[in-house]
PDB file of N, CA and C in Angstrom:
ATOM      1  N   UNK A  15     -23.887  15.387   1.174  1.00 46.00           N
ATOM      2  CA  UNK A  15     -23.317  14.193   0.885  1.00 46.00           C
ATOM      3  C   UNK A  15     -22.908  13.630   2.129  1.00 46.00           C
ATOM      4  N   UNK A  16     -23.408  12.372   2.650  1.00 57.00           N
ATOM      5  CA  UNK A  16     -22.720  11.963   3.997  1.00 57.00           C
ATOM      6  C   UNK A  16     -21.577  11.170   3.669  1.00 57.00           C
ATOM      7  N   UNK A  17     -20.925  10.745   2.595  1.00 73.00           N
ATOM      8  CA  UNK A  17     -19.734   9.853   2.282  1.00 73.00           C
ATOM      9  C   UNK A  17     -18.714  10.803   2.676  1.00 73.00           C
ATOM     10  N   UNK A  18     -17.677  10.734   3.253  1.00 82.00           N
ATOM     11  CA  UNK A  18     -16.642  11.371   3.868  1.00 82.00           C
ATOM     12  C   UNK A  18     -15.057  10.809   3.294  1.00 82.00           C
ATOM     13  N   UNK A  19     -15.269   9.629   2.639  1.00 86.00           N
ATOM     14  CA  UNK A  19     -13.856   9.511   2.222  1.00 86.00           C
ATOM     15  C   UNK A  19     -14.269   8.985   0.957  1.00 86.00           C
ATOM     16  N   UNK A  20     -13.315   8.945  -0.139  1.00 87.00           N
ATOM     17  CA  UNK A  20     -13.238   8.591  -1.515  1.00 87.00           C
ATOM     18  C   UNK A  20     -11.863   7.693  -2.172  1.00 87.00           C
ATOM     19  N   UNK A  21     -12.468   6.687  -2.716  1.00 89.00           N
ATOM     20  CA  UNK A  21     -11.294   5.733  -3.292  1.00 89.00           C
ATOM     21  C   UNK A  21     -10.937   5.849  -4.412  1.00 89.00           C
ATOM     22  N   UNK A  22      -9.813   6.791  -5.087  1.00 88.00           N
ATOM     23  CA  UNK A  22      -9.691   7.186  -6.247  1.00 88.00           C
ATOM     24  C   UNK A  22      -8.523   6.094  -7.312  1.00 88.00           C
ATOM     25  N   UNK A  23      -8.931   6.372  -8.477  1.00 89.00           N
ATOM     26  CA  UNK A  23      -8.013   5.393  -9.337  1.00 89.00           C
ATOM     27  C   UNK A  23      -7.825   6.235 -10.841  1.00 89.00           C
ATOM     28  N   UNK A  24      -6.672   6.934 -10.989  1.00 86.00           N
ATOM     29  CA  UNK A  24      -6.476   7.665 -12.064  1.00 86.00           C
ATOM     30  C   UNK A  24      -5.696   6.839 -13.217  1.00 86.00           C
ATOM     31  N   UNK A  25      -6.534   6.989 -14.403  1.00 85.00           N
ATOM     32  CA  UNK A  25      -5.637   6.110 -15.552  1.00 85.00           C
ATOM     33  C   UNK A  25      -5.478   7.212 -16.976  1.00 85.00           C
ATOM     34  N   UNK A  26      -4.876   6.771 -17.780  1.00 83.00           N
ATOM     35  CA  UNK A  26      -5.051   7.205 -18.877  1.00 83.00           C
ATOM     36  C   UNK A  26      -5.983   6.176 -19.982  1.00 83.00           C
ATOM     37  N   UNK A  27      -6.282   6.907 -20.936  1.00 81.00           N
ATOM     38  CA  UNK A  27      -7.269   5.978 -22.037  1.00 81.00           C
ATOM     39  C   UNK A  27      -6.622   4.485 -21.981  1.00 81.00           C
ATOM     40  N   UNK A  28      -5.204   4.558 -22.393  1.00 83.00           N
ATOM     41  CA  UNK A  28      -4.744   3.011 -22.368  1.00 83.00           C
ATOM     42  C   UNK A  28      -4.451   2.164 -21.457  1.00 83.00           C
ATOM     43  N   UNK A  29      -5.211   2.617 -19.917  1.00 81.00           N
ATOM     44  CA  UNK A  29      -5.162   2.305 -18.819  1.00 81.00           C
ATOM     45  C   UNK A  29      -3.770   1.948 -18.001  1.00 81.00           C
ATOM     46  N   UNK A  30      -3.085   3.025 -18.242  1.00 88.00           N
ATOM     47  CA  UNK A  30      -2.078   3.241 -17.412  1.00 88.00           C
ATOM     48  C   UNK A  30      -2.394   4.046 -16.479  1.00 88.00           C
ATOM     49  N   UNK A  31      -1.885   3.374 -15.167  1.00 88.00           N
ATOM     50  CA  UNK A  31      -2.471   4.111 -13.762  1.00 88.00           C
ATOM     51  C   UNK A  31      -1.456   4.898 -13.229  1.00 88.00           C
ATOM     52  N   UNK A  32      -2.027   6.089 -13.103  1.00 87.00           N
ATOM     53  CA  UNK A  32      -1.321   7.437 -12.857  1.00 87.00           C
ATOM     54  C   UNK A  32      -1.454   7.638 -11.326  1.00 87.00           C
ATOM     55  N   UNK A  33      -2.409   7.082 -10.801  1.00 86.00           N
ATOM     56  CA  UNK A  33      -2.514   7.463  -9.475  1.00 86.00           C
ATOM     57  C   UNK A  33      -3.932   6.515  -8.903  1.00 86.00           C
ATOM     58  N   UNK A  34      -3.376   5.919  -7.382  1.00 90.00           N
ATOM     59  CA  UNK A  34      -4.498   5.095  -6.641  1.00 90.00           C
ATOM     60  C   UNK A  34      -4.229   5.990  -5.346  1.00 90.00           C
ATOM     61  N   UNK A  35      -5.614   5.794  -4.713  1.00 90.00           N
ATOM     62  CA  UNK A  35      -5.419   6.238  -3.249  1.00 90.00           C
ATOM     63  C   UNK A  35      -6.930   6.730  -2.701  1.00 90.00           C
ATOM     64  N   UNK A  36      -6.900   6.891  -1.253  1.00 93.00           N
ATOM     65  CA  UNK A  36      -8.057   7.430  -0.738  1.00 93.00           C
ATOM     66  C   UNK A  36      -8.061   8.749  -0.275  1.00 93.00           C
ATOM     67  N   UNK A  37      -9.082   9.712  -0.405  1.00 89.00           N
ATOM     68  CA  UNK A  37      -8.738  10.973  -0.040  1.00 89.00           C
ATOM     69  C   UNK A  37     -10.201  10.940   0.823  1.00 89.00           C
ATOM     70  N   UNK A  38     -10.106  12.108   1.818  1.00 90.00           N
ATOM     71  CA  UNK A  38     -10.880  12.522   2.449  1.00 90.00           C
ATOM     72  C   UNK A  38     -12.139  13.506   1.322  1.00 90.00           C
ATOM     73  N   UNK A  39     -13.322  14.013   1.982  1.00 85.00           N
ATOM     74  CA  UNK A  39     -14.222  14.732   1.071  1.00 85.00           C
ATOM     75  C   UNK A  39     -13.166  16.475   0.896  1.00 85.00           C
ATOM     76  N   UNK A  40     -12.845  16.504   1.833  1.00 88.00           N
ATOM     77  CA  UNK A  40     -12.180  17.682   2.094  1.00 88.00           C
ATOM     78  C   UNK A  40     -10.769  17.841   0.566  1.00 88.00           C
ATOM     79  N   UNK A  41     -10.504  17.181   0.813  1.00 90.00           N
ATOM     80  CA  UNK A  41      -8.889  16.722   0.008  1.00 90.00           C
ATOM     81  C   UNK A  41      -9.506  16.459  -1.712  1.00 90.00           C
ATOM     82  N   UNK A  42     -10.536  15.954  -1.526  1.00 86.00           N
ATOM     83  CA  UNK A  42     -11.152  15.505  -2.987  1.00 86.00           C
ATOM     84  C   UNK A  42     -11.422  17.120  -3.440  1.00 86.00           C
ATOM     85  N   UNK A  43     -12.350  17.475  -2.736  1.00 83.00           N
ATOM     86  CA  UNK A  43     -12.687  18.858  -3.401  1.00 83.00           C
ATOM     87  C   UNK A  43     -11.210  20.054  -3.632  1.00 83.00           C
ATOM     88  N   UNK A  44     -10.240  19.793  -2.919  1.00 87.00           N
ATOM     89  CA  UNK A  44      -9.155  20.912  -3.239  1.00 87.00           C
ATOM     90  C   UNK A  44      -8.494  20.108  -4.487  1.00 87.00           C
ATOM     91  N   UNK A  45      -8.133  18.992  -4.940  1.00 85.00           N
ATOM     92  CA  UNK A  45      -7.685  17.940  -5.808  1.00 85.00           C
ATOM     93  C   UNK A  45      -8.450  18.895  -7.318  1.00 85.00           C
ATOM     94  N   UNK A  46      -9.722  18.571  -7.034  1.00 83.00           N
ATOM     95  CA  UNK A  46     -10.583  19.169  -7.696  1.00 83.00           C
ATOM     96  C   UNK A  46     -10.698  20.516  -8.859  1.00 83.00           C
ATOM     97  N   UNK A  47     -10.327  21.165  -7.338  1.00 84.00           N
ATOM     98  CA  UNK A  47     -10.442  22.553  -7.617  1.00 84.00           C
ATOM     99  C   UNK A  47      -8.929  22.817  -8.450  1.00 84.00           C
ATOM    100  N   UNK A  48      -7.786  22.028  -8.154  1.00 80.00           N
ATOM    101  CA  UNK A  48      -6.803  22.576  -8.721  1.00 80.00           C
ATOM    102  C   UNK A  48      -6.141  21.432  -9.820  1.00 80.00           C
ATOM    103  N   UNK A  49      -7.252  20.238 -10.056  1.00 77.00           N
ATOM    104  CA  UNK A  49      -6.380  19.661 -11.546  1.00 77.00           C
ATOM    105  C   UNK A  49      -7.371  20.503 -12.498  1.00 77.00           C
ATOM    106  N   UNK A  50      -6.569  19.937 -13.597  1.00 82.00           N
ATOM    107  CA  UNK A  50      -7.104  20.352 -14.671  1.00 82.00           C
ATOM    108  C   UNK A  50      -8.566  19.658 -15.258  1.00 82.00           C
ATOM    109  N   UNK A  51      -9.176  19.841 -16.259  1.00 85.00           N
ATOM    110  CA  UNK A  51     -10.595  19.144 -16.323  1.00 85.00           C
ATOM    111  C   UNK A  51      -9.883  17.938 -16.760  1.00 85.00           C
ATOM    112  N   UNK A  52     -11.110  17.139 -16.455  1.00 87.00           N
ATOM    113  CA  UNK A  52     -10.832  15.667 -16.604  1.00 87.00           C
ATOM    114  C   UNK A  52     -11.827  15.180 -16.883  1.00 87.00           C
ATOM    115  N   UNK A  53     -12.201  13.562 -16.509  1.00 88.00           N
ATOM    116  CA  UNK A  53     -13.484  12.897 -16.961  1.00 88.00           C
ATOM    117  C   UNK A  53     -13.201  12.021 -15.481  1.00 88.00           C
ATOM    118  N   UNK A  54     -14.491  12.288 -14.448  1.00 88.00           N
ATOM    119  CA  UNK A  54     -14.627  11.579 -13.335  1.00 88.00           C
ATOM    120  C   UNK A  54     -15.710  10.149 -13.592  1.00 88.00           C
ATOM    121  N   UNK A  55     -15.295   9.397 -13.443  1.00 89.00           N
ATOM    122  CA  UNK A  55     -16.556   8.559 -13.096  1.00 89.00           C
ATOM    123  C   UNK A  55     -16.698   8.009 -11.541  1.00 89.00           C
ATOM    124  N   UNK A  56     -18.385   7.754 -11.587  1.00 88.00           N
ATOM    125  CA  UNK A  56     -18.550   7.812  -9.982  1.00 88.00           C
ATOM    126  C   UNK A  56     -19.561   6.358  -9.995  1.00 88.00           C
ATOM    127  N   UNK A  57     -19.700   5.291  -9.261  1.00 88.00           N
ATOM    128  CA  UNK A  57     -20.929   4.757  -9.125  1.00 88.00           C
ATOM    129  C   UNK A  57     -22.015   5.101  -8.985  1.00 88.00           C
ATOM    130  N   UNK A  58     -23.174   5.511  -9.642  1.00 86.00           N
ATOM    131  CA  UNK A  58     -24.436   6.352  -9.487  1.00 86.00           C
ATOM    132  C   UNK A  58     -25.154   5.936  -8.255  1.00 86.00           C
ATOM    133  N   UNK A  59     -25.204   6.875  -7.496  1.00 84.00           N
ATOM    134  CA  UNK A  59     -26.268   6.862  -6.188  1.00 84.00           C
ATOM    135  C   UNK A  59     -26.765   7.867  -5.683  1.00 84.00           C
ATOM    136  N   UNK A  60     -27.449   8.194  -4.981  1.00 81.00           N
ATOM    137  CA  UNK A  60     -28.580   9.084  -4.684  1.00 81.00           C
ATOM    138  C   UNK A  60     -27.890  10.560  -4.190  1.00 81.00           C
ATOM    139  N   UNK A  61     -26.599  10.138  -3.320  1.00 80.00           N
ATOM    140  CA  UNK A  61     -26.142  11.045  -2.712  1.00 80.00           C
ATOM    141  C   UNK A  61     -24.748  11.836  -3.218  1.00 80.00           C
ATOM    142  N   UNK A  62     -24.684  11.524  -4.633  1.00 84.00           N
ATOM    143  CA  UNK A  62     -23.523  12.186  -5.098  1.00 84.00           C
ATOM    144  C   UNK A  62     -23.977  13.349  -5.973  1.00 84.00           C
ATOM    145  N   UNK A  63     -24.960  13.706  -6.354  1.00 86.00           N
ATOM    146  CA  UNK A  63     -25.457  14.968  -7.336  1.00 86.00           C
ATOM    147  C   UNK A  63     -25.158  15.979  -7.077  1.00 86.00           C
ATOM    148  N   UNK A  64     -24.705  16.394  -5.895  1.00 85.00           N
ATOM    149  CA  UNK A  64     -24.404  17.752  -5.239  1.00 85.00           C
ATOM    150  C   UNK A  64     -22.701  17.836  -5.653  1.00 85.00           C
ATOM    151  N   UNK A  65     -22.351  16.670  -5.424  1.00 85.00           N
ATOM    152  CA  UNK A  65     -20.620  16.907  -5.563  1.00 85.00           C
ATOM    153  C   UNK A  65     -20.591  16.881  -7.396  1.00 85.00           C
ATOM    154  N   UNK A  66     -21.563  15.910  -7.872  1.00 88.00           N
ATOM    155  CA  UNK A  66     -21.424  16.278  -9.397  1.00 88.00           C
ATOM    156  C   UNK A  66     -21.845  17.486 -10.036  1.00 88.00           C
ATOM    157  N   UNK A  67     -22.662  18.324  -9.404  1.00 90.00           N
ATOM    158  CA  UNK A  67     -22.676  19.435 -10.094  1.00 90.00           C
ATOM    159  C   UNK A  67     -21.495  20.461  -9.629  1.00 90.00           C
ATOM    160  N   UNK A  68     -20.769  20.145  -8.661  1.00 89.00           N
ATOM    161  CA  UNK A  68     -19.713  21.178  -8.525  1.00 89.00           C
ATOM    162  C   UNK A  68     -18.791  20.475  -9.501  1.00 89.00           C
ATOM    163  N   UNK A  69     -18.635  19.168  -9.531  1.00 90.00           N
ATOM    164  CA  UNK A  69     -17.126  18.966 -10.478  1.00 90.00           C
ATOM    165  C   UNK A  69     -17.672  19.764 -11.876  1.00 90.00           C
ATOM    166  N   UNK A  70     -19.240  19.258 -12.401  1.00 93.00           N
ATOM    167  CA  UNK A  70     -19.162  20.201 -13.755  1.00 93.00           C
ATOM    168  C   UNK A  70     -19.546  21.451 -13.890  1.00 93.00           C
ATOM    169  N   UNK A  71     -19.593  22.489 -12.619  1.00 92.00           N
ATOM    170  CA  UNK A  71     -19.106  23.799 -12.633  1.00 92.00           C
ATOM    171  C   UNK A  71     -17.410  23.935 -12.814  1.00 92.00           C
ATOM    172  N   UNK A  72     -16.914  23.216 -12.279  1.00 91.00           N
ATOM    173  CA  UNK A  72     -15.251  23.133 -12.406  1.00 91.00           C
ATOM    174  C   UNK A  72     -14.557  22.702 -13.945  1.00 91.00           C
ATOM    175  N   UNK A  73     -15.939  22.311 -14.819  1.00 92.00           N
ATOM    176  CA  UNK A  73     -15.391  21.838 -16.016  1.00 92.00           C
ATOM    177  C   UNK A  73     -14.988  20.700 -16.237  1.00 92.00           C
ATOM    178  N   UNK A  74     -15.150  19.534 -15.093  1.00 92.00           N
ATOM    179  CA  UNK A  74     -15.014  18.464 -15.450  1.00 92.00           C
ATOM    180  C   UNK A  74     -15.900  17.536 -16.099  1.00 92.00           C
ATOM    181  N   UNK A  75     -15.973  16.292 -16.980  1.00 92.00           N
ATOM    182  CA  UNK A  75     -16.811  15.308 -17.457  1.00 92.00           C
ATOM    183  C   UNK A  75     -17.123  14.396 -16.389  1.00 92.00           C
ATOM    184  N   UNK A  76     -18.359  14.479 -15.990  1.00 92.00           N
ATOM    185  CA  UNK A  76     -18.929  13.728 -15.203  1.00 92.00           C
ATOM    186  C   UNK A  76     -19.394  12.361 -15.546  1.00 92.00           C
ATOM    187  N   UNK A  77     -19.303  11.364 -15.445  1.00 92.00           N
ATOM    188  CA  UNK A  77     -20.033   9.867 -15.559  1.00 92.00           C
ATOM    189  C   UNK A  77     -20.653   9.548 -14.513  1.00 92.00           C
ATOM    190  N   UNK A  78     -21.718   9.192 -14.316  1.00 91.00           N
ATOM    191  CA  UNK A  78     -22.098   8.410 -13.417  1.00 91.00           C
ATOM    192  C   UNK A  78     -22.614   7.307 -13.836  1.00 91.00           C
ATOM    193  N   UNK A  79     -22.276   6.150 -13.338  1.00 91.00           N
ATOM    194  CA  UNK A  79     -21.930   4.818 -13.897  1.00 91.00           C
ATOM    195  C   UNK A  79     -23.660   3.633 -12.905  1.00 91.00           C
ATOM    196  N   UNK A  80     -24.155   3.224 -13.735  1.00 90.00           N
ATOM    197  CA  UNK A  80     -25.408   2.141 -12.801  1.00 90.00           C
ATOM    198  C   UNK A  80     -24.606   1.161 -12.121  1.00 90.00           C
ATOM    199  N   UNK A  81     -24.155   0.741 -10.925  1.00 88.00           N
ATOM    200  CA  UNK A  81     -23.484  -0.093 -10.204  1.00 88.00           C
ATOM    201  C   UNK A  81     -23.756  -1.339 -10.892  1.00 88.00           C
ATOM    202  N   UNK A  82     -24.723  -2.136 -11.696  1.00 89.00           N
ATOM    203  CA  UNK A  82     -24.811  -3.184 -12.323  1.00 89.00           C
ATOM    204  C   UNK A  82     -23.871  -3.197 -13.695  1.00 89.00           C
ATOM    205  N   UNK A  83     -23.322  -2.090 -14.023  1.00 90.00           N
ATOM    206  CA  UNK A  83     -22.422  -2.155 -15.067  1.00 90.00           C
ATOM    207  C   UNK A  83     -21.205  -2.309 -14.943  1.00 90.00           C
ATOM    208  N   UNK A  84     -20.826  -1.782 -13.133  1.00 88.00           N
ATOM    209  CA  UNK A  84     -19.457  -1.846 -13.171  1.00 88.00           C
ATOM    210  C   UNK A  84     -18.859  -3.734 -12.023  1.00 88.00           C
ATOM    211  N   UNK A  85     -19.895  -4.175 -11.482  1.00 87.00           N
ATOM    212  CA  UNK A  85     -19.630  -5.813 -11.001  1.00 87.00           C
ATOM    213  C   UNK A  85     -19.011  -6.378 -12.274  1.00 87.00           C
ATOM    214  N   UNK A  86     -19.463  -6.406 -13.589  1.00 86.00           N
ATOM    215  CA  UNK A  86     -18.710  -6.961 -14.366  1.00 86.00           C
ATOM    216  C   UNK A  86     -16.924  -6.973 -14.916  1.00 86.00           C
ATOM    217  N   UNK A  87     -16.480  -5.586 -14.722  1.00 86.00           N
ATOM    218  CA  UNK A  87     -15.292  -5.354 -14.628  1.00 86.00           C
ATOM    219  C   UNK A  87     -14.680  -5.589 -13.161  1.00 86.00           C
ATOM    220  N   UNK A  88     -14.950  -5.592 -12.432  1.00 88.00           N
ATOM    221  CA  UNK A  88     -14.492  -6.066 -10.949  1.00 88.00           C
ATOM    222  C   UNK A  88     -13.398  -7.379 -11.182  1.00 88.00           C
ATOM    223  N   UNK A  89     -11.853  -7.176 -11.103  1.00 83.00           N
ATOM    224  CA  UNK A  89     -11.181  -8.486 -11.279  1.00 83.00           C
ATOM    225  C   UNK A  89     -10.910  -9.447 -10.302  1.00 83.00           C
ATOM    226  N   UNK A  90     -11.178  -8.776  -9.122  1.00 81.00           N
ATOM    227  CA  UNK A  90     -10.651  -9.595  -7.579  1.00 81.00           C
ATOM    228  C   UNK A  90     -12.031  -9.182  -6.787  1.00 81.00           C
ATOM    229  N   UNK A  91     -11.955  -9.619  -5.718  1.00 82.00           N
ATOM    230  CA  UNK A  91     -12.958  -9.315  -4.052  1.00 82.00           C
ATOM    231  C   UNK A  91     -13.117  -7.901  -4.375  1.00 82.00           C
ATOM    232  N   UNK A  92     -14.436  -7.478  -4.440  1.00 80.00           N
ATOM    233  CA  UNK A  92     -15.049  -6.705  -4.315  1.00 80.00           C
ATOM    234  C   UNK A  92     -15.128  -5.479  -3.002  1.00 80.00           C
ATOM    235  N   UNK A  93     -14.366  -4.459  -3.719  1.00 85.00           N
ATOM    236  CA  UNK A  93     -13.865  -3.465  -2.265  1.00 85.00           C
ATOM    237  C   UNK A  93     -14.239  -2.077  -3.065  1.00 85.00           C
ATOM    238  N   UNK A  94     -13.737  -1.157  -2.162  1.00 87.00           N
ATOM    239  CA  UNK A  94     -13.905   0.024  -3.014  1.00 87.00           C
ATOM    240  C   UNK A  94     -12.706   0.274  -4.176  1.00 87.00           C
ATOM    241  N   UNK A  95     -11.301  -0.131  -3.877  1.00 88.00           N
ATOM    242  CA  UNK A  95     -10.405  -0.061  -4.679  1.00 88.00           C
ATOM    243  C   UNK A  95     -10.602  -0.345  -5.837  1.00 88.00           C
ATOM    244  N   UNK A  96     -10.809  -2.067  -5.849  1.00 89.00           N
ATOM    245  CA  UNK A  96     -11.416  -2.520  -7.092  1.00 89.00           C
ATOM    246  C   UNK A  96     -12.608  -2.231  -7.775  1.00 89.00           C
ATOM    247  N   UNK A  97     -13.560  -1.579  -7.050  1.00 89.00           N
ATOM    248  CA  UNK A  97     -14.549  -0.631  -7.512  1.00 89.00           C
ATOM    249  C   UNK A  97     -14.309   0.491  -8.330  1.00 89.00           C
ATOM    250  N   UNK A  98     -13.531   1.542  -7.870  1.00 90.00           N
ATOM    251  CA  UNK A  98     -12.779   2.362  -8.719  1.00 90.00           C
ATOM    252  C   UNK A  98     -11.795   2.254 -10.034  1.00 90.00           C
ATOM    253  N   UNK A  99     -11.172   0.908  -9.738  1.00 90.00           N
ATOM    254  CA  UNK A  99     -10.292   0.621 -10.979  1.00 90.00           C
ATOM    255  C   UNK A  99     -11.314   0.048 -12.265  1.00 90.00           C
ATOM    256  N   UNK A 100     -12.604  -0.537 -11.742  1.00 89.00           N
ATOM    257  CA  UNK A 100     -13.499  -1.352 -12.344  1.00 89.00           C
ATOM    258  C   UNK A 100     -14.375  -0.022 -13.447  1.00 89.00           C
ATOM    259  N   UNK A 101     -14.384   1.028 -12.602  1.00 90.00           N
ATOM    260  CA  UNK A 101     -15.237   2.083 -13.087  1.00 90.00           C
ATOM    261  C   UNK A 101     -14.075   3.202 -14.044  1.00 90.00           C
ATOM    262  N   UNK A 102     -13.078   2.988 -13.695  1.00 89.00           N
ATOM    263  CA  UNK A 102     -12.128   3.731 -14.988  1.00 89.00           C
ATOM    264  C   UNK A 102     -12.256   3.172 -16.514  1.00 89.00           C
ATOM    265  N   UNK A 103     -12.250   1.653 -16.092  1.00 89.00           N
ATOM    266  CA  UNK A 103     -11.867   1.004 -17.428  1.00 89.00           C
ATOM    267  C   UNK A 103     -14.003   0.991 -18.113  1.00 89.00           C
ATOM    268  N   UNK A 104     -15.053   0.981 -17.271  1.00 90.00           N
ATOM    269  CA  UNK A 104     -16.596   0.878 -17.202  1.00 90.00           C
ATOM    270  C   UNK A 104     -16.429   2.104 -18.508  1.00 90.00           C
ATOM    271  N   UNK A 105     -16.105   3.415 -17.840  1.00 88.00           N
ATOM    272  CA  UNK A 105     -16.554   4.806 -18.234  1.00 88.00           C
ATOM    273  C   UNK A 105     -15.772   5.488 -19.541  1.00 88.00           C
ATOM    274  N   UNK A 106     -14.625   4.348 -19.597  1.00 87.00           N
ATOM    275  CA  UNK A 106     -14.306   4.401 -21.088  1.00 87.00           C
ATOM    276  C   UNK A 106     -15.065   3.578 -22.251  1.00 87.00           C
ATOM    277  N   UNK A 107     -15.661   2.887 -22.216  1.00 88.00           N
ATOM    278  CA  UNK A 107     -16.862   1.989 -23.095  1.00 88.00           C
ATOM    279  C   UNK A 107     -17.609   3.207 -23.721  1.00 88.00           C
ATOM    280  N   UNK A 108     -17.356   3.145 -24.924  1.00 86.00           N
ATOM    281  CA  UNK A 108     -17.907   4.163 -25.897  1.00 86.00           C
ATOM    282  C   UNK A 108     -19.583   3.926 -25.717  1.00 86.00           C
ATOM    283  N   UNK A 109     -20.231   2.712 -25.771  1.00 90.00           N
ATOM    284  CA  UNK A 109     -21.646   2.476 -25.924  1.00 90.00           C
ATOM    285  C   UNK A 109     -22.319   2.797 -24.684  1.00 90.00           C
ATOM    286  N   UNK A 110     -21.708   2.924 -23.172  1.00 88.00           N
ATOM    287  CA  UNK A 110     -22.271   2.797 -21.800  1.00 88.00           C
ATOM    288  C   UNK A 110     -23.620   3.697 -22.090  1.00 88.00           C
ATOM    289  N   UNK A 111     -24.514   3.635 -21.336  1.00 90.00           N
ATOM    290  CA  UNK A 111     -25.255   4.879 -20.905  1.00 90.00           C
ATOM    291  C   UNK A 111     -24.964   5.171 -19.605  1.00 90.00           C
ATOM    292  N   UNK A 112     -24.942   6.423 -19.343  1.00 91.00           N
ATOM    293  CA  UNK A 112     -24.646   6.876 -18.306  1.00 91.00           C
ATOM    294  C   UNK A 112     -25.606   7.528 -17.665  1.00 91.00           C
ATOM    295  N   UNK A 113     -25.777   7.894 -16.503  1.00 90.00           N
ATOM    296  CA  UNK A 113     -26.729   8.405 -15.551  1.00 90.00           C
ATOM    297  C   UNK A 113     -26.555  10.068 -15.680  1.00 90.00           C
ATOM    298  N   UNK A 114     -27.723  10.796 -15.792  1.00 90.00           N
ATOM    299  CA  UNK A 114     -27.679  12.311 -15.636  1.00 90.00           C
ATOM    300  C   UNK A 114     -27.258  12.840 -14.331  1.00 90.00           C
ATOM    301  N   UNK A 115     -26.294  13.754 -13.919  1.00 91.00           N
ATOM    302  CA  UNK A 115     -26.610  14.321 -12.962  1.00 91.00           C
ATOM    303  C   UNK A 115     -27.770  15.498 -12.733  1.00 91.00           C
ATOM    304  N   UNK A 116     -28.224  15.236 -11.543  1.00 89.00           N
ATOM    305  CA  UNK A 116     -29.376  15.964 -11.404  1.00 89.00           C
ATOM    306  C   UNK A 116     -29.445  17.365 -10.926  1.00 89.00           C
ATOM    307  N   UNK A 117     -29.981  17.939 -11.527  1.00 86.00           N
ATOM    308  CA  UNK A 117     -30.174  19.475 -11.456  1.00 86.00           C
ATOM    309  C   UNK A 117     -30.701  19.389  -9.866  1.00 86.00           C
ATOM    310  N   UNK A 118     -30.267  20.985  -9.412  1.00 82.00           N
ATOM    311  CA  UNK A 118     -30.731  21.279  -7.676  1.00 82.00           C
ATOM    312  C   UNK A 118     -32.170  21.245  -7.526  1.00 82.00           C
ATOM    313  N   UNK A 119     -32.762  21.532  -8.789  1.00 78.00           N
ATOM    314  CA  UNK A 119     -34.421  21.955  -8.627  1.00 78.00           C
ATOM    315  C   UNK A 119     -34.902  20.445  -8.710  1.00 78.00           C
ATOM    316  N   UNK A 120     -34.497  19.269  -9.249  1.00 64.00           N
ATOM    317  CA  UNK A 120     -34.775  18.029  -9.417  1.00 64.00           C
ATOM    318  C   UNK A 120     -34.826  17.373  -8.218  1.00 64.00           C
TER     319      UNK A 120
END
């Protein structure tokens, strides 16, 4: 995966913000290794599936959200931080269809 930094936005189901920030790929791996199981929502892209498989192996629930579903939830200028916040909100929608993480063979 070419992406080297990630914008995070953690929230509870009632949208109380737990954390916000930017992490390098290495620090993200460390965080996910140490964190208890959680739901991870990411904007679907072709480069995410390797990391998605790793998250699944660690017991996290991975929700890949099609970008077209994220845009309506961005409250102000579109950037990585507002996208991360919007993903938190979108991932909690019970009727949304998520993209499946591809297997290594696919």
